[in-house]
Tab-separated table of C-alpha atoms in Angstrom:
chain	number	residue	atom	x	y	z
H	179	MET	CA	-40.433	-36.348	14.622
H	180	SER	CA	-36.624	-37.045	14.887
H	181	GLU	CA	-35.039	-36.815	18.277
H	182	LYS	CA	-32.568	-34.015	19.017
H	183	LEU	CA	-29.003	-35.019	19.333
H	184	ALA	CA	-27.879	-34.997	22.873
H	185	SER	CA	-25.172	-32.287	23.701
H	186	PRO	CA	-22.040	-33.573	25.442
H	187	PRO	CA	-21.950	-32.464	29.100
H	188	VAL	CA	-20.064	-29.227	29.615
H	189	SER	CA	-17.494	-29.302	32.351
H	190	ASP	CA	-16.828	-26.215	34.568
H	191	PHE	CA	-13.182	-27.320	34.938
H	192	VAL	CA	-9.995	-27.465	32.782
H	193	LYS	CA	-8.449	-31.006	33.194
H	194	VAL	CA	-4.708	-31.505	32.453
H	195	ARG	CA	-3.211	-35.008	32.343
H	196	GLY	CA	0.466	-35.855	32.064
H	197	ALA	CA	2.036	-32.316	31.848
H	198	LYS	CA	5.822	-32.790	31.310
H	199	GLU	CA	6.845	-29.349	29.909
H	200	HIS	CA	10.252	-28.339	31.125
H	201	ASN	CA	10.694	-29.443	34.768
H	202	LEU	CA	6.947	-30.557	35.232
H	203	LYS	CA	6.990	-34.176	36.486
H	204	ASN	CA	4.177	-35.873	34.514
H	205	VAL	CA	1.636	-33.936	36.614
H	206	ASP	CA	-2.189	-34.063	36.608
H	207	LEU	CA	-4.316	-30.992	37.480
H	208	VAL	CA	-7.948	-29.991	37.553
H	209	ILE	CA	-8.761	-26.261	37.903
H	210	PRO	CA	-12.086	-24.264	37.689
H	211	ARG	CA	-13.148	-22.050	34.870
H	212	ASP	CA	-14.773	-18.657	35.307
H	213	ALA	CA	-12.536	-18.164	38.243
H	214	LEU	CA	-9.427	-16.321	39.406
H	215	VAL	CA	-6.730	-19.151	39.631
H	216	VAL	CA	-3.344	-18.218	40.905
H	217	PHE	CA	-0.248	-20.222	40.336
H	218	THR	CA	2.206	-19.872	43.262
H	219	GLY	CA	5.630	-21.264	44.151
H	220	VAL	CA	9.321	-20.306	44.347
H	221	SER	CA	10.935	-18.907	41.169
H	222	GLY	CA	11.815	-21.850	38.888
H	223	SER	CA	9.341	-24.225	40.465
H	224	GLY	CA	7.441	-24.797	37.229
H	225	LYS	CA	4.349	-22.546	37.639
H	226	SER	CA	5.108	-20.507	34.333
H	227	SER	CA	5.704	-23.996	32.564
H	228	LEU	CA	2.277	-24.981	33.642
H	229	ALA	CA	0.386	-21.716	32.969
H	230	PHE	CA	2.223	-20.539	29.866
H	231	GLY	CA	4.195	-23.485	28.593
H	232	THR	CA	1.239	-25.887	28.929
H	233	LEU	CA	-2.161	-24.205	29.163
H	234	TYR	CA	-1.677	-21.139	27.095
H	235	ALA	CA	0.504	-23.036	24.446
H	236	GLU	CA	-2.156	-25.747	23.983
H	237	ALA	CA	-4.841	-23.211	23.716
H	238	GLN	CA	-2.844	-21.360	21.008
H	239	ARG	CA	-2.103	-24.592	19.217
H	240	ARG	CA	-5.747	-25.518	19.009
H	241	TYR	CA	-6.765	-22.028	17.617
H	242	LEU	CA	-4.108	-22.113	15.096
H	243	GLU	CA	-5.314	-25.429	13.765
H	244	SER	CA	-8.500	-23.673	12.728
H	245	VAL	CA	-6.722	-21.066	10.522
H	246	SER	CA	-5.051	-21.353	7.229
H	247	PRO	CA	-1.344	-22.267	6.956
H	248	TYR	CA	-0.735	-18.760	5.462
H	249	ALA	CA	-2.406	-17.097	8.423
H	250	ARG	CA	-0.288	-19.206	10.857
H	251	ARG	CA	2.880	-17.542	9.613
H	252	LEU	CA	1.676	-14.281	11.009
H	253	PHE	CA	1.639	-15.604	14.532
H	254	ASN	CA	4.568	-16.023	16.872
H	255	GLN	CA	3.862	-19.718	17.703
H	256	MET	CA	4.918	-21.488	20.734
H	257	SER	CA	6.224	-25.032	20.757
H	258	ILE	CA	3.676	-27.824	21.133
H	259	PRO	CA	3.456	-28.615	24.883
H	260	GLN	CA	4.347	-32.019	26.233
H	261	ILE	CA	1.105	-33.292	27.637
H	262	ASP	CA	-1.108	-36.315	27.368
H	263	SER	CA	-4.344	-34.372	27.250
H	264	ILE	CA	-6.230	-31.290	28.196
H	265	ASP	CA	-10.042	-31.065	28.361
H	266	GLY	CA	-12.336	-28.055	28.819
H	267	LEU	CA	-9.807	-25.438	27.728
H	268	PRO	CA	-11.358	-22.209	26.274
H	269	PRO	CA	-9.485	-19.824	23.899
H	270	ALA	CA	-6.640	-18.181	25.747
H	271	ILE	CA	-4.959	-14.661	25.668
H	272	ALA	CA	-1.566	-14.316	27.210
H	273	LEU	CA	-0.464	-11.071	28.912
H	274	GLN	CA	3.150	-11.905	29.629
H	275	GLN	CA	5.921	-9.948	31.282
H	276	GLN	CA	8.100	-8.694	28.440
H	277	ARG	CA	9.746	-5.416	27.452
H	278	GLY	CA	8.314	-3.310	24.685
H	279	GLY	CA	9.853	-3.492	21.139
H	280	THR	CA	13.099	-1.937	20.442
H	281	SER	CA	11.432	0.679	18.292
H	282	THR	CA	11.082	3.936	19.819
H	283	ARG	CA	7.997	4.401	17.479
H	284	SER	CA	6.156	2.002	19.796
H	285	SER	CA	4.401	4.021	22.636
H	286	VAL	CA	1.761	3.975	25.337
H	287	GLY	CA	-0.640	5.458	22.934
H	288	SER	CA	-0.129	2.882	20.226
H	289	VAL	CA	-0.197	-0.198	22.577
H	290	THR	CA	-3.533	0.904	23.996
H	291	THR	CA	-4.869	2.181	20.578
H	292	ILE	CA	-5.807	5.437	22.338
H	293	SER	CA	-3.671	7.285	19.729
H	294	ASN	CA	-6.029	6.114	17.030
H	295	LEU	CA	-8.934	7.872	18.795
H	296	ILE	CA	-7.057	11.003	19.447
H	297	ARG	CA	-5.958	11.303	15.786
H	298	MET	CA	-9.630	11.007	14.840
H	299	LEU	CA	-10.564	13.603	17.526
H	300	TYR	CA	-8.130	16.066	16.136
H	301	SER	CA	-9.152	15.432	12.478
H	302	ARG	CA	-12.927	15.600	12.980
H	303	ALA	CA	-13.313	17.780	16.038
H	304	GLY	CA	-10.086	19.990	16.028
H	305	ASP	CA	-9.935	23.710	15.628
H	306	TYR	CA	-8.514	24.474	12.185
H	307	PRO	CA	-6.899	27.783	11.021
H	308	ALA	CA	-9.129	29.830	8.767
H	309	GLY	CA	-9.168	28.391	5.234
H	310	GLN	CA	-7.265	25.226	5.916
H	311	SER	CA	-8.556	21.980	4.363
H	312	ILE	CA	-9.270	19.036	6.606
H	313	VAL	CA	-6.358	16.922	7.727
H	314	TYR	CA	-7.158	13.272	7.697
H	315	ALA	CA	-6.417	11.109	10.806
H	316	GLU	CA	-3.525	9.212	9.300
H	317	SER	CA	-1.615	12.491	8.854
H	318	PHE	CA	-1.678	13.123	12.581
H	319	SER	CA	0.725	10.054	12.975
H	320	PRO	CA	4.571	10.535	12.587
H	321	ASN	CA	4.689	6.856	11.516
H	322	THR	CA	2.953	7.453	8.231
H	323	PRO	CA	4.256	9.123	4.999
H	324	GLU	CA	1.386	11.586	5.097
H	325	GLY	CA	2.191	12.643	8.638
H	326	ALA	CA	5.833	12.368	9.173
H	327	CYS	CA	8.112	15.413	9.007
H	328	PRO	CA	10.035	15.169	5.785
H	329	GLU	CA	13.271	16.435	7.376
H	330	CYS	CA	13.503	13.920	10.245
H	331	HIS	CA	11.188	11.169	8.809
H	332	GLY	CA	9.103	11.276	11.959
H	333	LEU	CA	11.809	10.774	14.473
H	334	GLY	CA	11.970	14.310	15.952
H	335	VAL	CA	15.697	14.299	15.674
H	336	VAL	CA	18.270	14.554	12.870
H	337	TYR	CA	21.615	12.815	12.809
H	338	GLU	CA	24.725	14.399	11.477
H	339	VAL	CA	28.494	13.722	11.585
H	340	THR	CA	31.181	16.282	11.803
H	341	GLU	CA	34.997	16.252	11.098
H	342	HIS	CA	35.742	16.024	14.871
H	343	SER	CA	33.241	13.076	15.362
H	344	MET	CA	34.655	11.136	12.574
H	345	VAL	CA	38.392	12.149	13.143
H	346	PRO	CA	38.834	12.491	16.990
H	347	ASP	CA	42.625	12.637	16.754
H	348	ASP	CA	43.843	14.828	13.988
H	349	SER	CA	47.505	14.257	14.806
H	350	LEU	CA	47.287	10.733	13.390
H	351	SER	CA	47.858	10.065	9.647
H	352	ILE	CA	45.223	8.225	7.578
H	353	ARG	CA	47.516	5.101	7.532
H	354	GLU	CA	47.456	5.365	11.363
H	355	LYS	CA	43.697	5.237	11.268
H	356	ALA	CA	42.962	8.790	11.847
H	357	ILE	CA	39.525	8.299	10.317
H	358	ALA	CA	38.049	6.286	13.205
H	359	ALA	CA	34.620	6.145	11.644
H	360	TRP	CA	35.817	4.068	8.677
H	361	PRO	CA	35.519	0.350	8.877
H	362	THR	CA	38.086	-1.793	10.303
H	363	ALA	CA	40.174	-4.733	9.010
H	364	TRP	CA	40.285	-5.186	5.106
H	365	GLN	CA	37.560	-2.713	4.138
H	366	GLY	CA	39.357	0.142	5.927
H	367	GLN	CA	42.599	-0.716	4.318
H	368	ASN	CA	40.937	-0.934	0.971
H	369	LEU	CA	39.716	2.738	1.401
H	370	ARG	CA	43.096	3.880	2.423
H	371	GLU	CA	44.700	2.298	-0.712
H	372	ILE	CA	42.012	3.903	-2.991
H	373	LEU	CA	43.137	7.271	-1.600
H	374	MET	CA	46.712	6.530	-2.467
H	375	THR	CA	45.618	5.864	-6.001
H	376	LEU	CA	43.645	9.142	-6.083
H	377	GLY	CA	46.926	10.910	-4.990
H	378	TYR	CA	46.058	11.735	-1.357
H	379	ASN	CA	48.938	11.708	1.170
H	380	VAL	CA	48.031	9.024	3.748
H	381	ASP	CA	51.224	9.418	5.747
H	382	ILE	CA	51.119	12.919	7.079
H	383	PRO	CA	48.969	14.006	10.036
H	384	TRP	CA	45.284	14.652	9.141
H	385	ARG	CA	45.461	18.324	10.226
H	386	ASP	CA	48.267	18.954	7.782
H	387	LEU	CA	46.156	17.958	4.848
H	388	PRO	CA	44.528	20.866	2.796
H	389	LYS	CA	41.049	21.470	3.967
H	390	LYS	CA	39.518	20.822	0.569
H	391	ASP	CA	41.170	17.445	0.631
H	392	ARG	CA	39.922	16.684	4.158
H	393	ASP	CA	36.351	17.812	3.096
H	394	TRP	CA	36.287	15.608	0.038
H	395	ILE	CA	37.487	12.590	1.845
H	396	LEU	CA	34.822	13.022	4.632
H	397	PHE	CA	31.829	14.478	2.738
H	398	THR	CA	31.874	13.567	-0.851
H	399	GLU	CA	28.947	11.724	-2.407
H	400	GLU	CA	31.153	10.735	-5.473
H	401	GLN	CA	32.033	7.070	-5.703
H	402	PRO	CA	34.939	6.806	-8.113
H	403	VAL	CA	36.146	3.337	-9.137
H	404	VAL	CA	40.014	3.231	-9.413
H	405	PRO	CA	42.712	0.500	-9.739
H	406	VAL	CA	44.165	-0.604	-6.305
H	407	TYR	CA	47.754	-1.797	-5.806
H	408	SER	CA	47.777	-3.735	-2.595
H	409	GLY	CA	50.889	-3.492	-0.331
H	410	LEU	CA	52.738	-0.723	-2.102
H	411	THR	CA	54.010	2.462	-0.754
H	412	MET	CA	52.710	5.884	-2.120
H	413	ALA	CA	55.609	6.213	-4.471
H	414	GLN	CA	55.310	2.779	-5.728
H	415	VAL	CA	51.582	3.185	-6.419
H	416	GLN	CA	52.298	6.317	-8.516
H	417	GLN	CA	55.025	4.450	-10.620
H	418	ALA	CA	52.462	1.564	-11.036
H	419	LEU	CA	49.851	3.969	-12.443
H	420	ALA	CA	52.437	5.717	-14.688
H	421	ARG	CA	53.467	2.341	-16.145
H	422	LYS	CA	49.798	1.201	-16.381
H	423	MET	CA	50.484	-1.985	-14.449
H	424	GLU	CA	47.820	-4.568	-13.858
H	425	PRO	CA	46.132	-3.661	-10.451
H	426	SER	CA	45.349	-6.040	-7.744
H	427	TYR	CA	41.674	-5.270	-8.208
H	428	MET	CA	39.368	-2.209	-8.987
H	429	GLY	CA	38.066	-0.480	-5.839
H	430	THR	CA	35.172	1.844	-5.288
H	431	PHE	CA	35.681	4.726	-2.940
H	432	THR	CA	32.933	5.810	-0.377
H	433	GLY	CA	33.072	9.118	1.657
H	434	VAL	CA	33.112	8.799	5.381
H	435	ARG	CA	29.927	10.451	6.059
H	436	ARG	CA	28.247	8.331	3.326
H	437	TYR	CA	29.610	5.192	4.905
H	438	VAL	CA	28.403	6.076	8.450
H	439	MET	CA	24.798	7.141	7.476
H	440	GLN	CA	24.286	4.248	5.054
H	441	THR	CA	25.579	1.671	7.572
H	442	PHE	CA	23.322	3.189	10.297
H	443	ALA	CA	20.281	3.201	8.150
H	444	ASN	CA	20.762	-0.091	6.226
H	445	SER	CA	23.021	-2.552	8.034
H	446	GLN	CA	21.172	-5.716	9.415
H	447	SER	CA	24.010	-5.984	11.981
H	448	GLN	CA	23.073	-4.364	15.281
H	449	ALA	CA	26.868	-4.358	16.163
H	450	MET	CA	27.723	-2.376	13.117
H	451	LYS	CA	24.910	0.032	13.773
H	452	LYS	CA	26.098	0.497	17.365
H	453	ARG	CA	29.690	1.090	16.138
H	454	VAL	CA	28.842	3.804	13.522
H	455	SER	CA	26.332	5.418	15.915
H	456	LYS	CA	29.307	6.514	18.133
H	457	PHE	CA	30.443	8.947	15.356
H	458	MET	CA	26.950	10.602	14.907
H	459	LEU	CA	25.566	13.524	16.623
H	460	SER	CA	21.829	14.029	17.193
H	461	ALA	CA	19.968	17.255	17.417
H	462	GLN	CA	16.347	18.340	17.538
H	463	CYS	CA	14.927	18.474	14.123
H	464	PRO	CA	15.073	22.189	12.930
H	465	VAL	CA	11.826	21.914	10.902
H	466	CYS	CA	9.251	20.189	13.273
H	467	HIS	CA	11.191	21.164	16.374
H	468	GLY	CA	10.944	17.600	17.783
H	469	LYS	CA	7.279	17.280	17.232
H	470	ARG	CA	7.785	14.684	14.460
H	471	LEU	CA	5.005	15.947	12.196
H	472	ARG	CA	4.293	18.048	9.115
H	473	PRO	CA	3.149	21.711	9.611
H	474	GLU	CA	-0.415	20.896	8.459
H	475	PRO	CA	-1.490	18.542	11.282
H	476	LEU	CA	0.540	20.608	13.901
H	477	SER	CA	-1.631	23.745	13.022
H	478	VAL	CA	-4.848	21.855	14.186
H	479	LYS	CA	-5.560	22.486	17.917
H	480	PHE	CA	-7.785	20.944	20.561
H	481	ALA	CA	-8.061	22.533	23.939
H	482	GLY	CA	-5.583	25.084	22.672
H	483	MET	CA	-2.831	22.453	22.004
H	484	ASP	CA	-1.487	20.796	18.976
H	485	ILE	CA	-1.513	16.940	18.975
H	486	ALA	CA	2.235	16.745	19.979
H	487	GLU	CA	1.640	18.878	23.088
H	488	PHE	CA	-1.542	16.838	23.875
H	489	TYR	CA	0.541	13.600	23.892
H	490	GLN	CA	2.947	15.080	26.434
H	491	LEU	CA	0.195	15.262	29.052
H	492	ASN	CA	-0.108	12.276	31.393
H	493	ILE	CA	-3.165	10.087	31.182
H	494	LYS	CA	-4.891	11.616	34.172
H	495	SER	CA	-4.540	15.121	32.814
H	496	LEU	CA	-5.816	13.961	29.371
H	497	ARG	CA	-8.936	12.612	31.103
H	498	ASP	CA	-9.565	15.843	32.826
H	499	ILE	CA	-9.158	17.934	29.624
H	500	ILE	CA	-11.483	15.728	27.570
H	501	SER	CA	-14.100	15.697	30.276
H	502	SER	CA	-13.989	19.483	30.496
H	503	SER	CA	-14.106	19.760	26.663
H	504	LEU	CA	-17.241	17.611	26.474
H	505	LYS	CA	-19.152	19.843	28.793
H	506	SER	CA	-17.925	23.059	27.223
H	507	LYS	CA	-18.279	22.171	23.622
H	508	SER	CA	-21.913	21.440	23.884
H	509	ASP	CA	-22.850	24.971	24.758
H	510	ASN	CA	-24.588	27.539	22.416
H	511	GLN	CA	-21.452	28.816	20.717
H	512	ASN	CA	-20.801	25.387	19.174
H	513	GLN	CA	-24.320	24.692	17.886
H	514	ALA	CA	-23.265	26.202	14.552
H	515	ASN	CA	-21.346	23.073	13.956
H	516	PRO	CA	-23.536	20.170	15.241
H	517	GLU	CA	-21.644	17.432	13.464
H	518	LYS	CA	-18.465	18.568	15.312
H	519	VAL	CA	-20.262	18.396	18.667
H	520	LEU	CA	-21.577	14.873	17.798
H	521	VAL	CA	-18.090	13.592	16.797
H	522	LEU	CA	-16.660	15.015	20.029
H	523	GLN	CA	-19.292	13.334	22.158
H	524	ARG	CA	-18.813	9.964	20.588
H	525	ILE	CA	-15.053	9.868	20.336
H	526	GLY	CA	-14.689	11.708	23.715
H	527	GLN	CA	-16.835	9.122	25.648
H	528	ASP	CA	-14.916	6.284	24.178
H	529	LEU	CA	-11.650	7.987	25.260
H	530	LEU	CA	-12.879	8.650	28.707
H	531	SER	CA	-13.848	5.013	29.233
H	532	ARG	CA	-10.481	3.805	28.065
H	533	LEU	CA	-8.576	6.305	30.136
H	534	ASP	CA	-10.619	5.546	33.268
H	535	VAL	CA	-9.484	1.856	33.035
H	536	LEU	CA	-5.873	2.790	32.845
H	537	ILE	CA	-6.162	5.267	35.790
H	538	ASP	CA	-7.815	2.586	37.772
H	539	LEU	CA	-4.830	0.273	37.036
H	540	GLY	CA	-2.538	2.864	38.563
H	541	LEU	CA	-1.197	4.100	35.242
H	542	GLY	CA	-2.491	7.601	35.307
H	543	TYR	CA	1.053	9.111	35.470
H	544	LEU	CA	2.154	7.625	32.047
H	545	THR	CA	2.094	9.999	28.993
H	546	LEU	CA	0.821	8.725	25.590
H	547	GLU	CA	4.142	9.497	23.873
H	548	ARG	CA	6.176	7.409	26.479
H	549	SER	CA	8.007	4.783	24.375
H	550	THR	CA	7.386	1.188	25.268
H	551	PRO	CA	11.100	0.227	25.696
H	552	THR	CA	11.197	2.584	28.754
H	553	LEU	CA	8.299	0.894	30.499
H	554	SER	CA	8.682	-1.842	33.117
H	555	PRO	CA	7.211	-5.275	32.160
H	556	GLY	CA	4.560	-4.792	34.880
H	557	GLU	CA	3.520	-1.437	33.318
H	558	LEU	CA	3.403	-2.850	29.882
H	559	GLN	CA	1.431	-5.852	30.968
H	560	ARG	CA	-1.170	-3.622	32.796
H	561	LEU	CA	-1.565	-1.370	29.706
H	562	ARG	CA	-2.456	-4.547	27.716
H	563	LEU	CA	-4.799	-5.615	30.480
H	564	GLY	CA	-6.600	-2.312	30.294
H	565	THR	CA	-7.105	-2.763	26.572
H	566	GLN	CA	-8.585	-6.245	27.190
H	567	ILE	CA	-11.003	-5.034	29.913
H	568	HIS	CA	-12.353	-2.464	27.373
H	569	SER	CA	-12.637	-4.991	24.714
H	570	ASN	CA	-15.466	-6.817	26.620
H	571	LEU	CA	-14.497	-10.355	25.289
H	572	PHE	CA	-16.504	-13.218	26.779
H	573	GLY	CA	-15.530	-16.832	27.555
H	574	VAL	CA	-11.811	-16.593	27.202
H	575	VAL	CA	-8.893	-17.561	29.530
H	576	TYR	CA	-6.546	-14.672	30.403
H	577	VAL	CA	-3.098	-15.955	31.349
H	578	LEU	CA	-1.097	-13.304	33.197
H	579	ASP	CA	2.584	-13.167	34.445
H	580	GLU	CA	2.900	-11.320	37.754
H	581	PRO	CA	0.668	-8.257	36.793
H	582	SER	CA	1.562	-6.716	40.176
H	583	ALA	CA	5.256	-6.361	39.190
H	584	GLY	CA	6.307	-2.673	39.538
H	585	LEU	CA	2.932	-1.721	40.930
H	586	HIS	CA	2.869	0.429	44.107
H	587	PRO	CA	1.257	-1.612	47.014
H	588	ALA	CA	-1.462	1.113	47.335
H	589	ASP	CA	-2.603	0.312	43.681
H	590	THR	CA	-3.050	-3.468	44.327
H	591	GLN	CA	-6.762	-3.063	45.006
H	592	SER	CA	-7.072	-1.342	41.641
H	593	LEU	CA	-5.524	-4.227	39.940
H	594	LEU	CA	-7.754	-6.661	41.867
H	595	ARG	CA	-10.854	-4.608	40.708
H	596	ALA	CA	-9.719	-4.993	37.030
H	597	LEU	CA	-9.268	-8.673	37.407
H	598	ASP	CA	-12.730	-9.069	39.042
H	599	ARG	CA	-14.218	-7.079	36.027
H	600	LEU	CA	-12.704	-9.581	33.569
H	601	LYS	CA	-14.041	-12.540	35.675
H	602	ALA	CA	-17.483	-10.920	35.993
H	603	ALA	CA	-17.617	-10.497	32.247
H	604	GLY	CA	-17.546	-14.321	31.884
H	605	ASN	CA	-13.843	-15.027	31.596
H	606	SER	CA	-11.264	-17.119	33.448
H	607	LEU	CA	-7.997	-15.853	34.838
H	608	PHE	CA	-4.836	-17.957	35.317
H	609	VAL	CA	-2.349	-15.756	36.986
H	610	VAL	CA	1.291	-16.480	37.934
H	611	GLU	CA	1.899	-14.352	40.959
H	612	HIS	CA	4.069	-13.855	44.067
H	613	GLU	CA	2.213	-10.925	45.696
H	614	VAL	CA	0.563	-12.044	48.808
H	615	GLU	CA	-2.616	-9.773	48.370
H	616	ILE	CA	-3.238	-11.156	44.841
H	617	ILE	CA	-2.901	-14.739	46.115
H	618	ARG	CA	-5.311	-14.079	49.060
H	619	HIS	CA	-7.907	-12.766	46.589
H	620	ALA	CA	-7.803	-15.961	44.486
H	621	ASP	CA	-10.772	-18.324	44.130
H	622	TRP	CA	-8.377	-21.169	43.654
H	623	VAL	CA	-4.643	-21.660	44.308
H	624	VAL	CA	-2.268	-24.067	42.552
H	625	ASP	CA	1.070	-24.335	44.480
H	626	VAL	CA	4.011	-25.716	42.487
H	627	GLY	CA	7.264	-26.833	44.073
H	628	PRO	CA	8.603	-27.725	46.409
H	629	GLY	CA	11.874	-26.132	45.092
H	630	ALA	CA	13.222	-24.863	41.897
H	631	GLY	CA	14.486	-26.727	38.757
H	632	GLU	CA	14.922	-30.419	39.407
H	633	LYS	CA	13.576	-29.965	42.894
H	634	GLY	CA	10.222	-28.538	41.685
H	635	GLY	CA	7.732	-29.533	38.946
H	636	GLU	CA	5.198	-31.118	41.348
H	637	ILE	CA	1.648	-30.027	42.303
H	638	LEU	CA	1.793	-29.434	46.078
H	639	TYR	CA	-1.739	-28.271	46.304
H	640	SER	CA	-4.672	-27.365	44.142
H	641	GLY	CA	-7.758	-25.920	45.667
H	642	PRO	CA	-9.293	-23.062	47.690
H	643	LEU	CA	-6.693	-21.017	49.530
H	644	PRO	CA	-7.382	-22.148	53.186
H	645	GLY	CA	-6.319	-25.732	52.375
H	646	LEU	CA	-2.866	-24.465	51.531
H	647	GLU	CA	-2.079	-23.894	55.180
H	648	LYS	CA	-1.925	-27.731	55.770
H	649	ILE	CA	0.797	-28.361	53.100
H	650	ASP	CA	4.081	-28.590	55.007
H	651	LYS	CA	6.254	-28.646	51.909
H	652	SER	CA	4.791	-25.372	50.528
H	653	VAL	CA	7.057	-22.287	50.861
H	654	THR	CA	4.210	-19.996	49.834
H	655	ARG	CA	2.245	-20.959	52.996
H	656	ARG	CA	4.834	-19.323	55.276
H	657	TYR	CA	4.099	-15.821	53.881
H	658	LEU	CA	0.299	-16.439	53.667
H	659	PHE	CA	-0.332	-17.816	57.114
H	660	ASN	CA	2.661	-16.484	59.126
H	661	VAL	CA	4.107	-19.934	59.926
H	662	ASP	CA	7.774	-20.669	60.449
H	663	GLN	CA	8.480	-17.045	60.973
H	664	ASN	CA	11.626	-18.021	62.873
H	665	GLN	CA	13.296	-19.038	59.593
H	666	LYS	CA	13.366	-15.399	58.437
H	667	SER	CA	16.670	-13.524	58.668
H	668	GLU	CA	17.780	-9.934	57.908
H	669	ARG	CA	21.104	-8.912	56.487
H	670	GLN	CA	22.847	-5.779	57.610
H	671	ALA	CA	23.789	-3.247	54.925
H	672	LYS	CA	27.587	-2.874	54.453
H	673	GLY	CA	27.377	0.136	52.220
H	674	TRP	CA	25.136	2.677	50.522
H	675	LEU	CA	24.548	3.821	46.900
H	676	ARG	CA	23.544	7.452	46.858
H	677	LEU	CA	21.775	8.994	43.807
H	678	ARG	CA	21.039	12.743	43.655
H	679	ASP	CA	18.784	14.857	41.206
H	680	VAL	CA	17.643	12.073	39.070
H	681	SER	CA	15.164	13.086	36.378
H	682	ARG	CA	13.914	10.630	33.835
H	683	ASN	CA	10.502	9.811	32.521
H	684	ASN	CA	8.216	10.353	35.521
H	685	LEU	CA	11.176	10.734	38.120
H	686	LYS	CA	11.419	14.414	39.169
H	687	HIS	CA	14.770	15.428	40.748
H	688	VAL	CA	14.787	12.511	43.212
């Protein structure tokens, strides 16, 4: 009988040797797995270089080595960290502080994937008008061709230009650049010279041009190609045309509205988009009234609301409504459709568990339609943290960047409970943090410093929290153990900034 191969010993620690990323000074480090490890130190000390630039970057590199070269192109890869070796490193997931994408289509609902469940809820358990066919889940999304309002393409607003927005000063002539929305430099000059060839007077005030001429210049979809005679006066151009002289080149005319709308929709230059957007007016879509969807999905109701109205509720209100619906929909009047009741039970329970996690993270005030660019980095990170808690992964390292940022002090305990849930599920947590309550909750503290930049990059301490009190060089210990309090100073205010009646997102007339 053959002997079994001996398994290599499994260490309960991650061991780093020779870390030199950014300002790290060839440091060695041993930290436990299956624990809450907090990286502390002044800003710029090197703690993020250690947690993200070294530990997470190496975990990502090792994972990507196992996938095909084609699949690697789909990942936003970090650079290879400067280290000698890392042992005992599990797969890692990074939850970093970063703003949401610039797209307004990215929302709280899409980041948490709760929107997918709500679309299924409306499709399978919604109340339909009599005789209407089923509306499939993808049609409840304004980001799909099946669901997007055809008038506003799922944006909820329509953009238009007017004569006044494109020509703000009608006392100027076309040669004096009355058409402010036209491009500058050569391209604008080209369009003015084309108008001269077409017989339009570019030297009188815009308001003195006949209305039919103004309307054609601004709103025509025609694109005539005509000869252009550069540098000539109006009279000289007409003479050149009569004599059939060789033109400088052939030019294509583009109406002002056409130029503005095409540039806004198709230009790869953000500067160009920003420039032409100044000449555009936005208004609520007259077809969907800002709800972004086709009439068919908007006709389906749940708890008396269409899906756009449902998304306007905050997470806590959603939780209450779904919980109430689960109780009421199982009564006798709904037994005629047992399949609908079963779908509601399954989707509703999944929604409740996800919403409960977000509420426990102090995010119950957010609405699902809230776009991610309007969220603070801390809010966005906690949304992703809530999704990870619900995923029930096991045996990974979560690397977090100041998850307490933007969190009310009263909700810190909720965050700590969430971190404890991830740890209890068999995961490790490496957290970069300044918040004292989070640091005190840690199983292990890694203090980096003593200063920032070139004055940092050293491991001052690595171990259980009480031992940090003995490290004289540590700035962190002053705030944890109330030492050197005489070094604190307060500055007196020299002026005040006063804000009145501010209403935006969840601010209510403050």
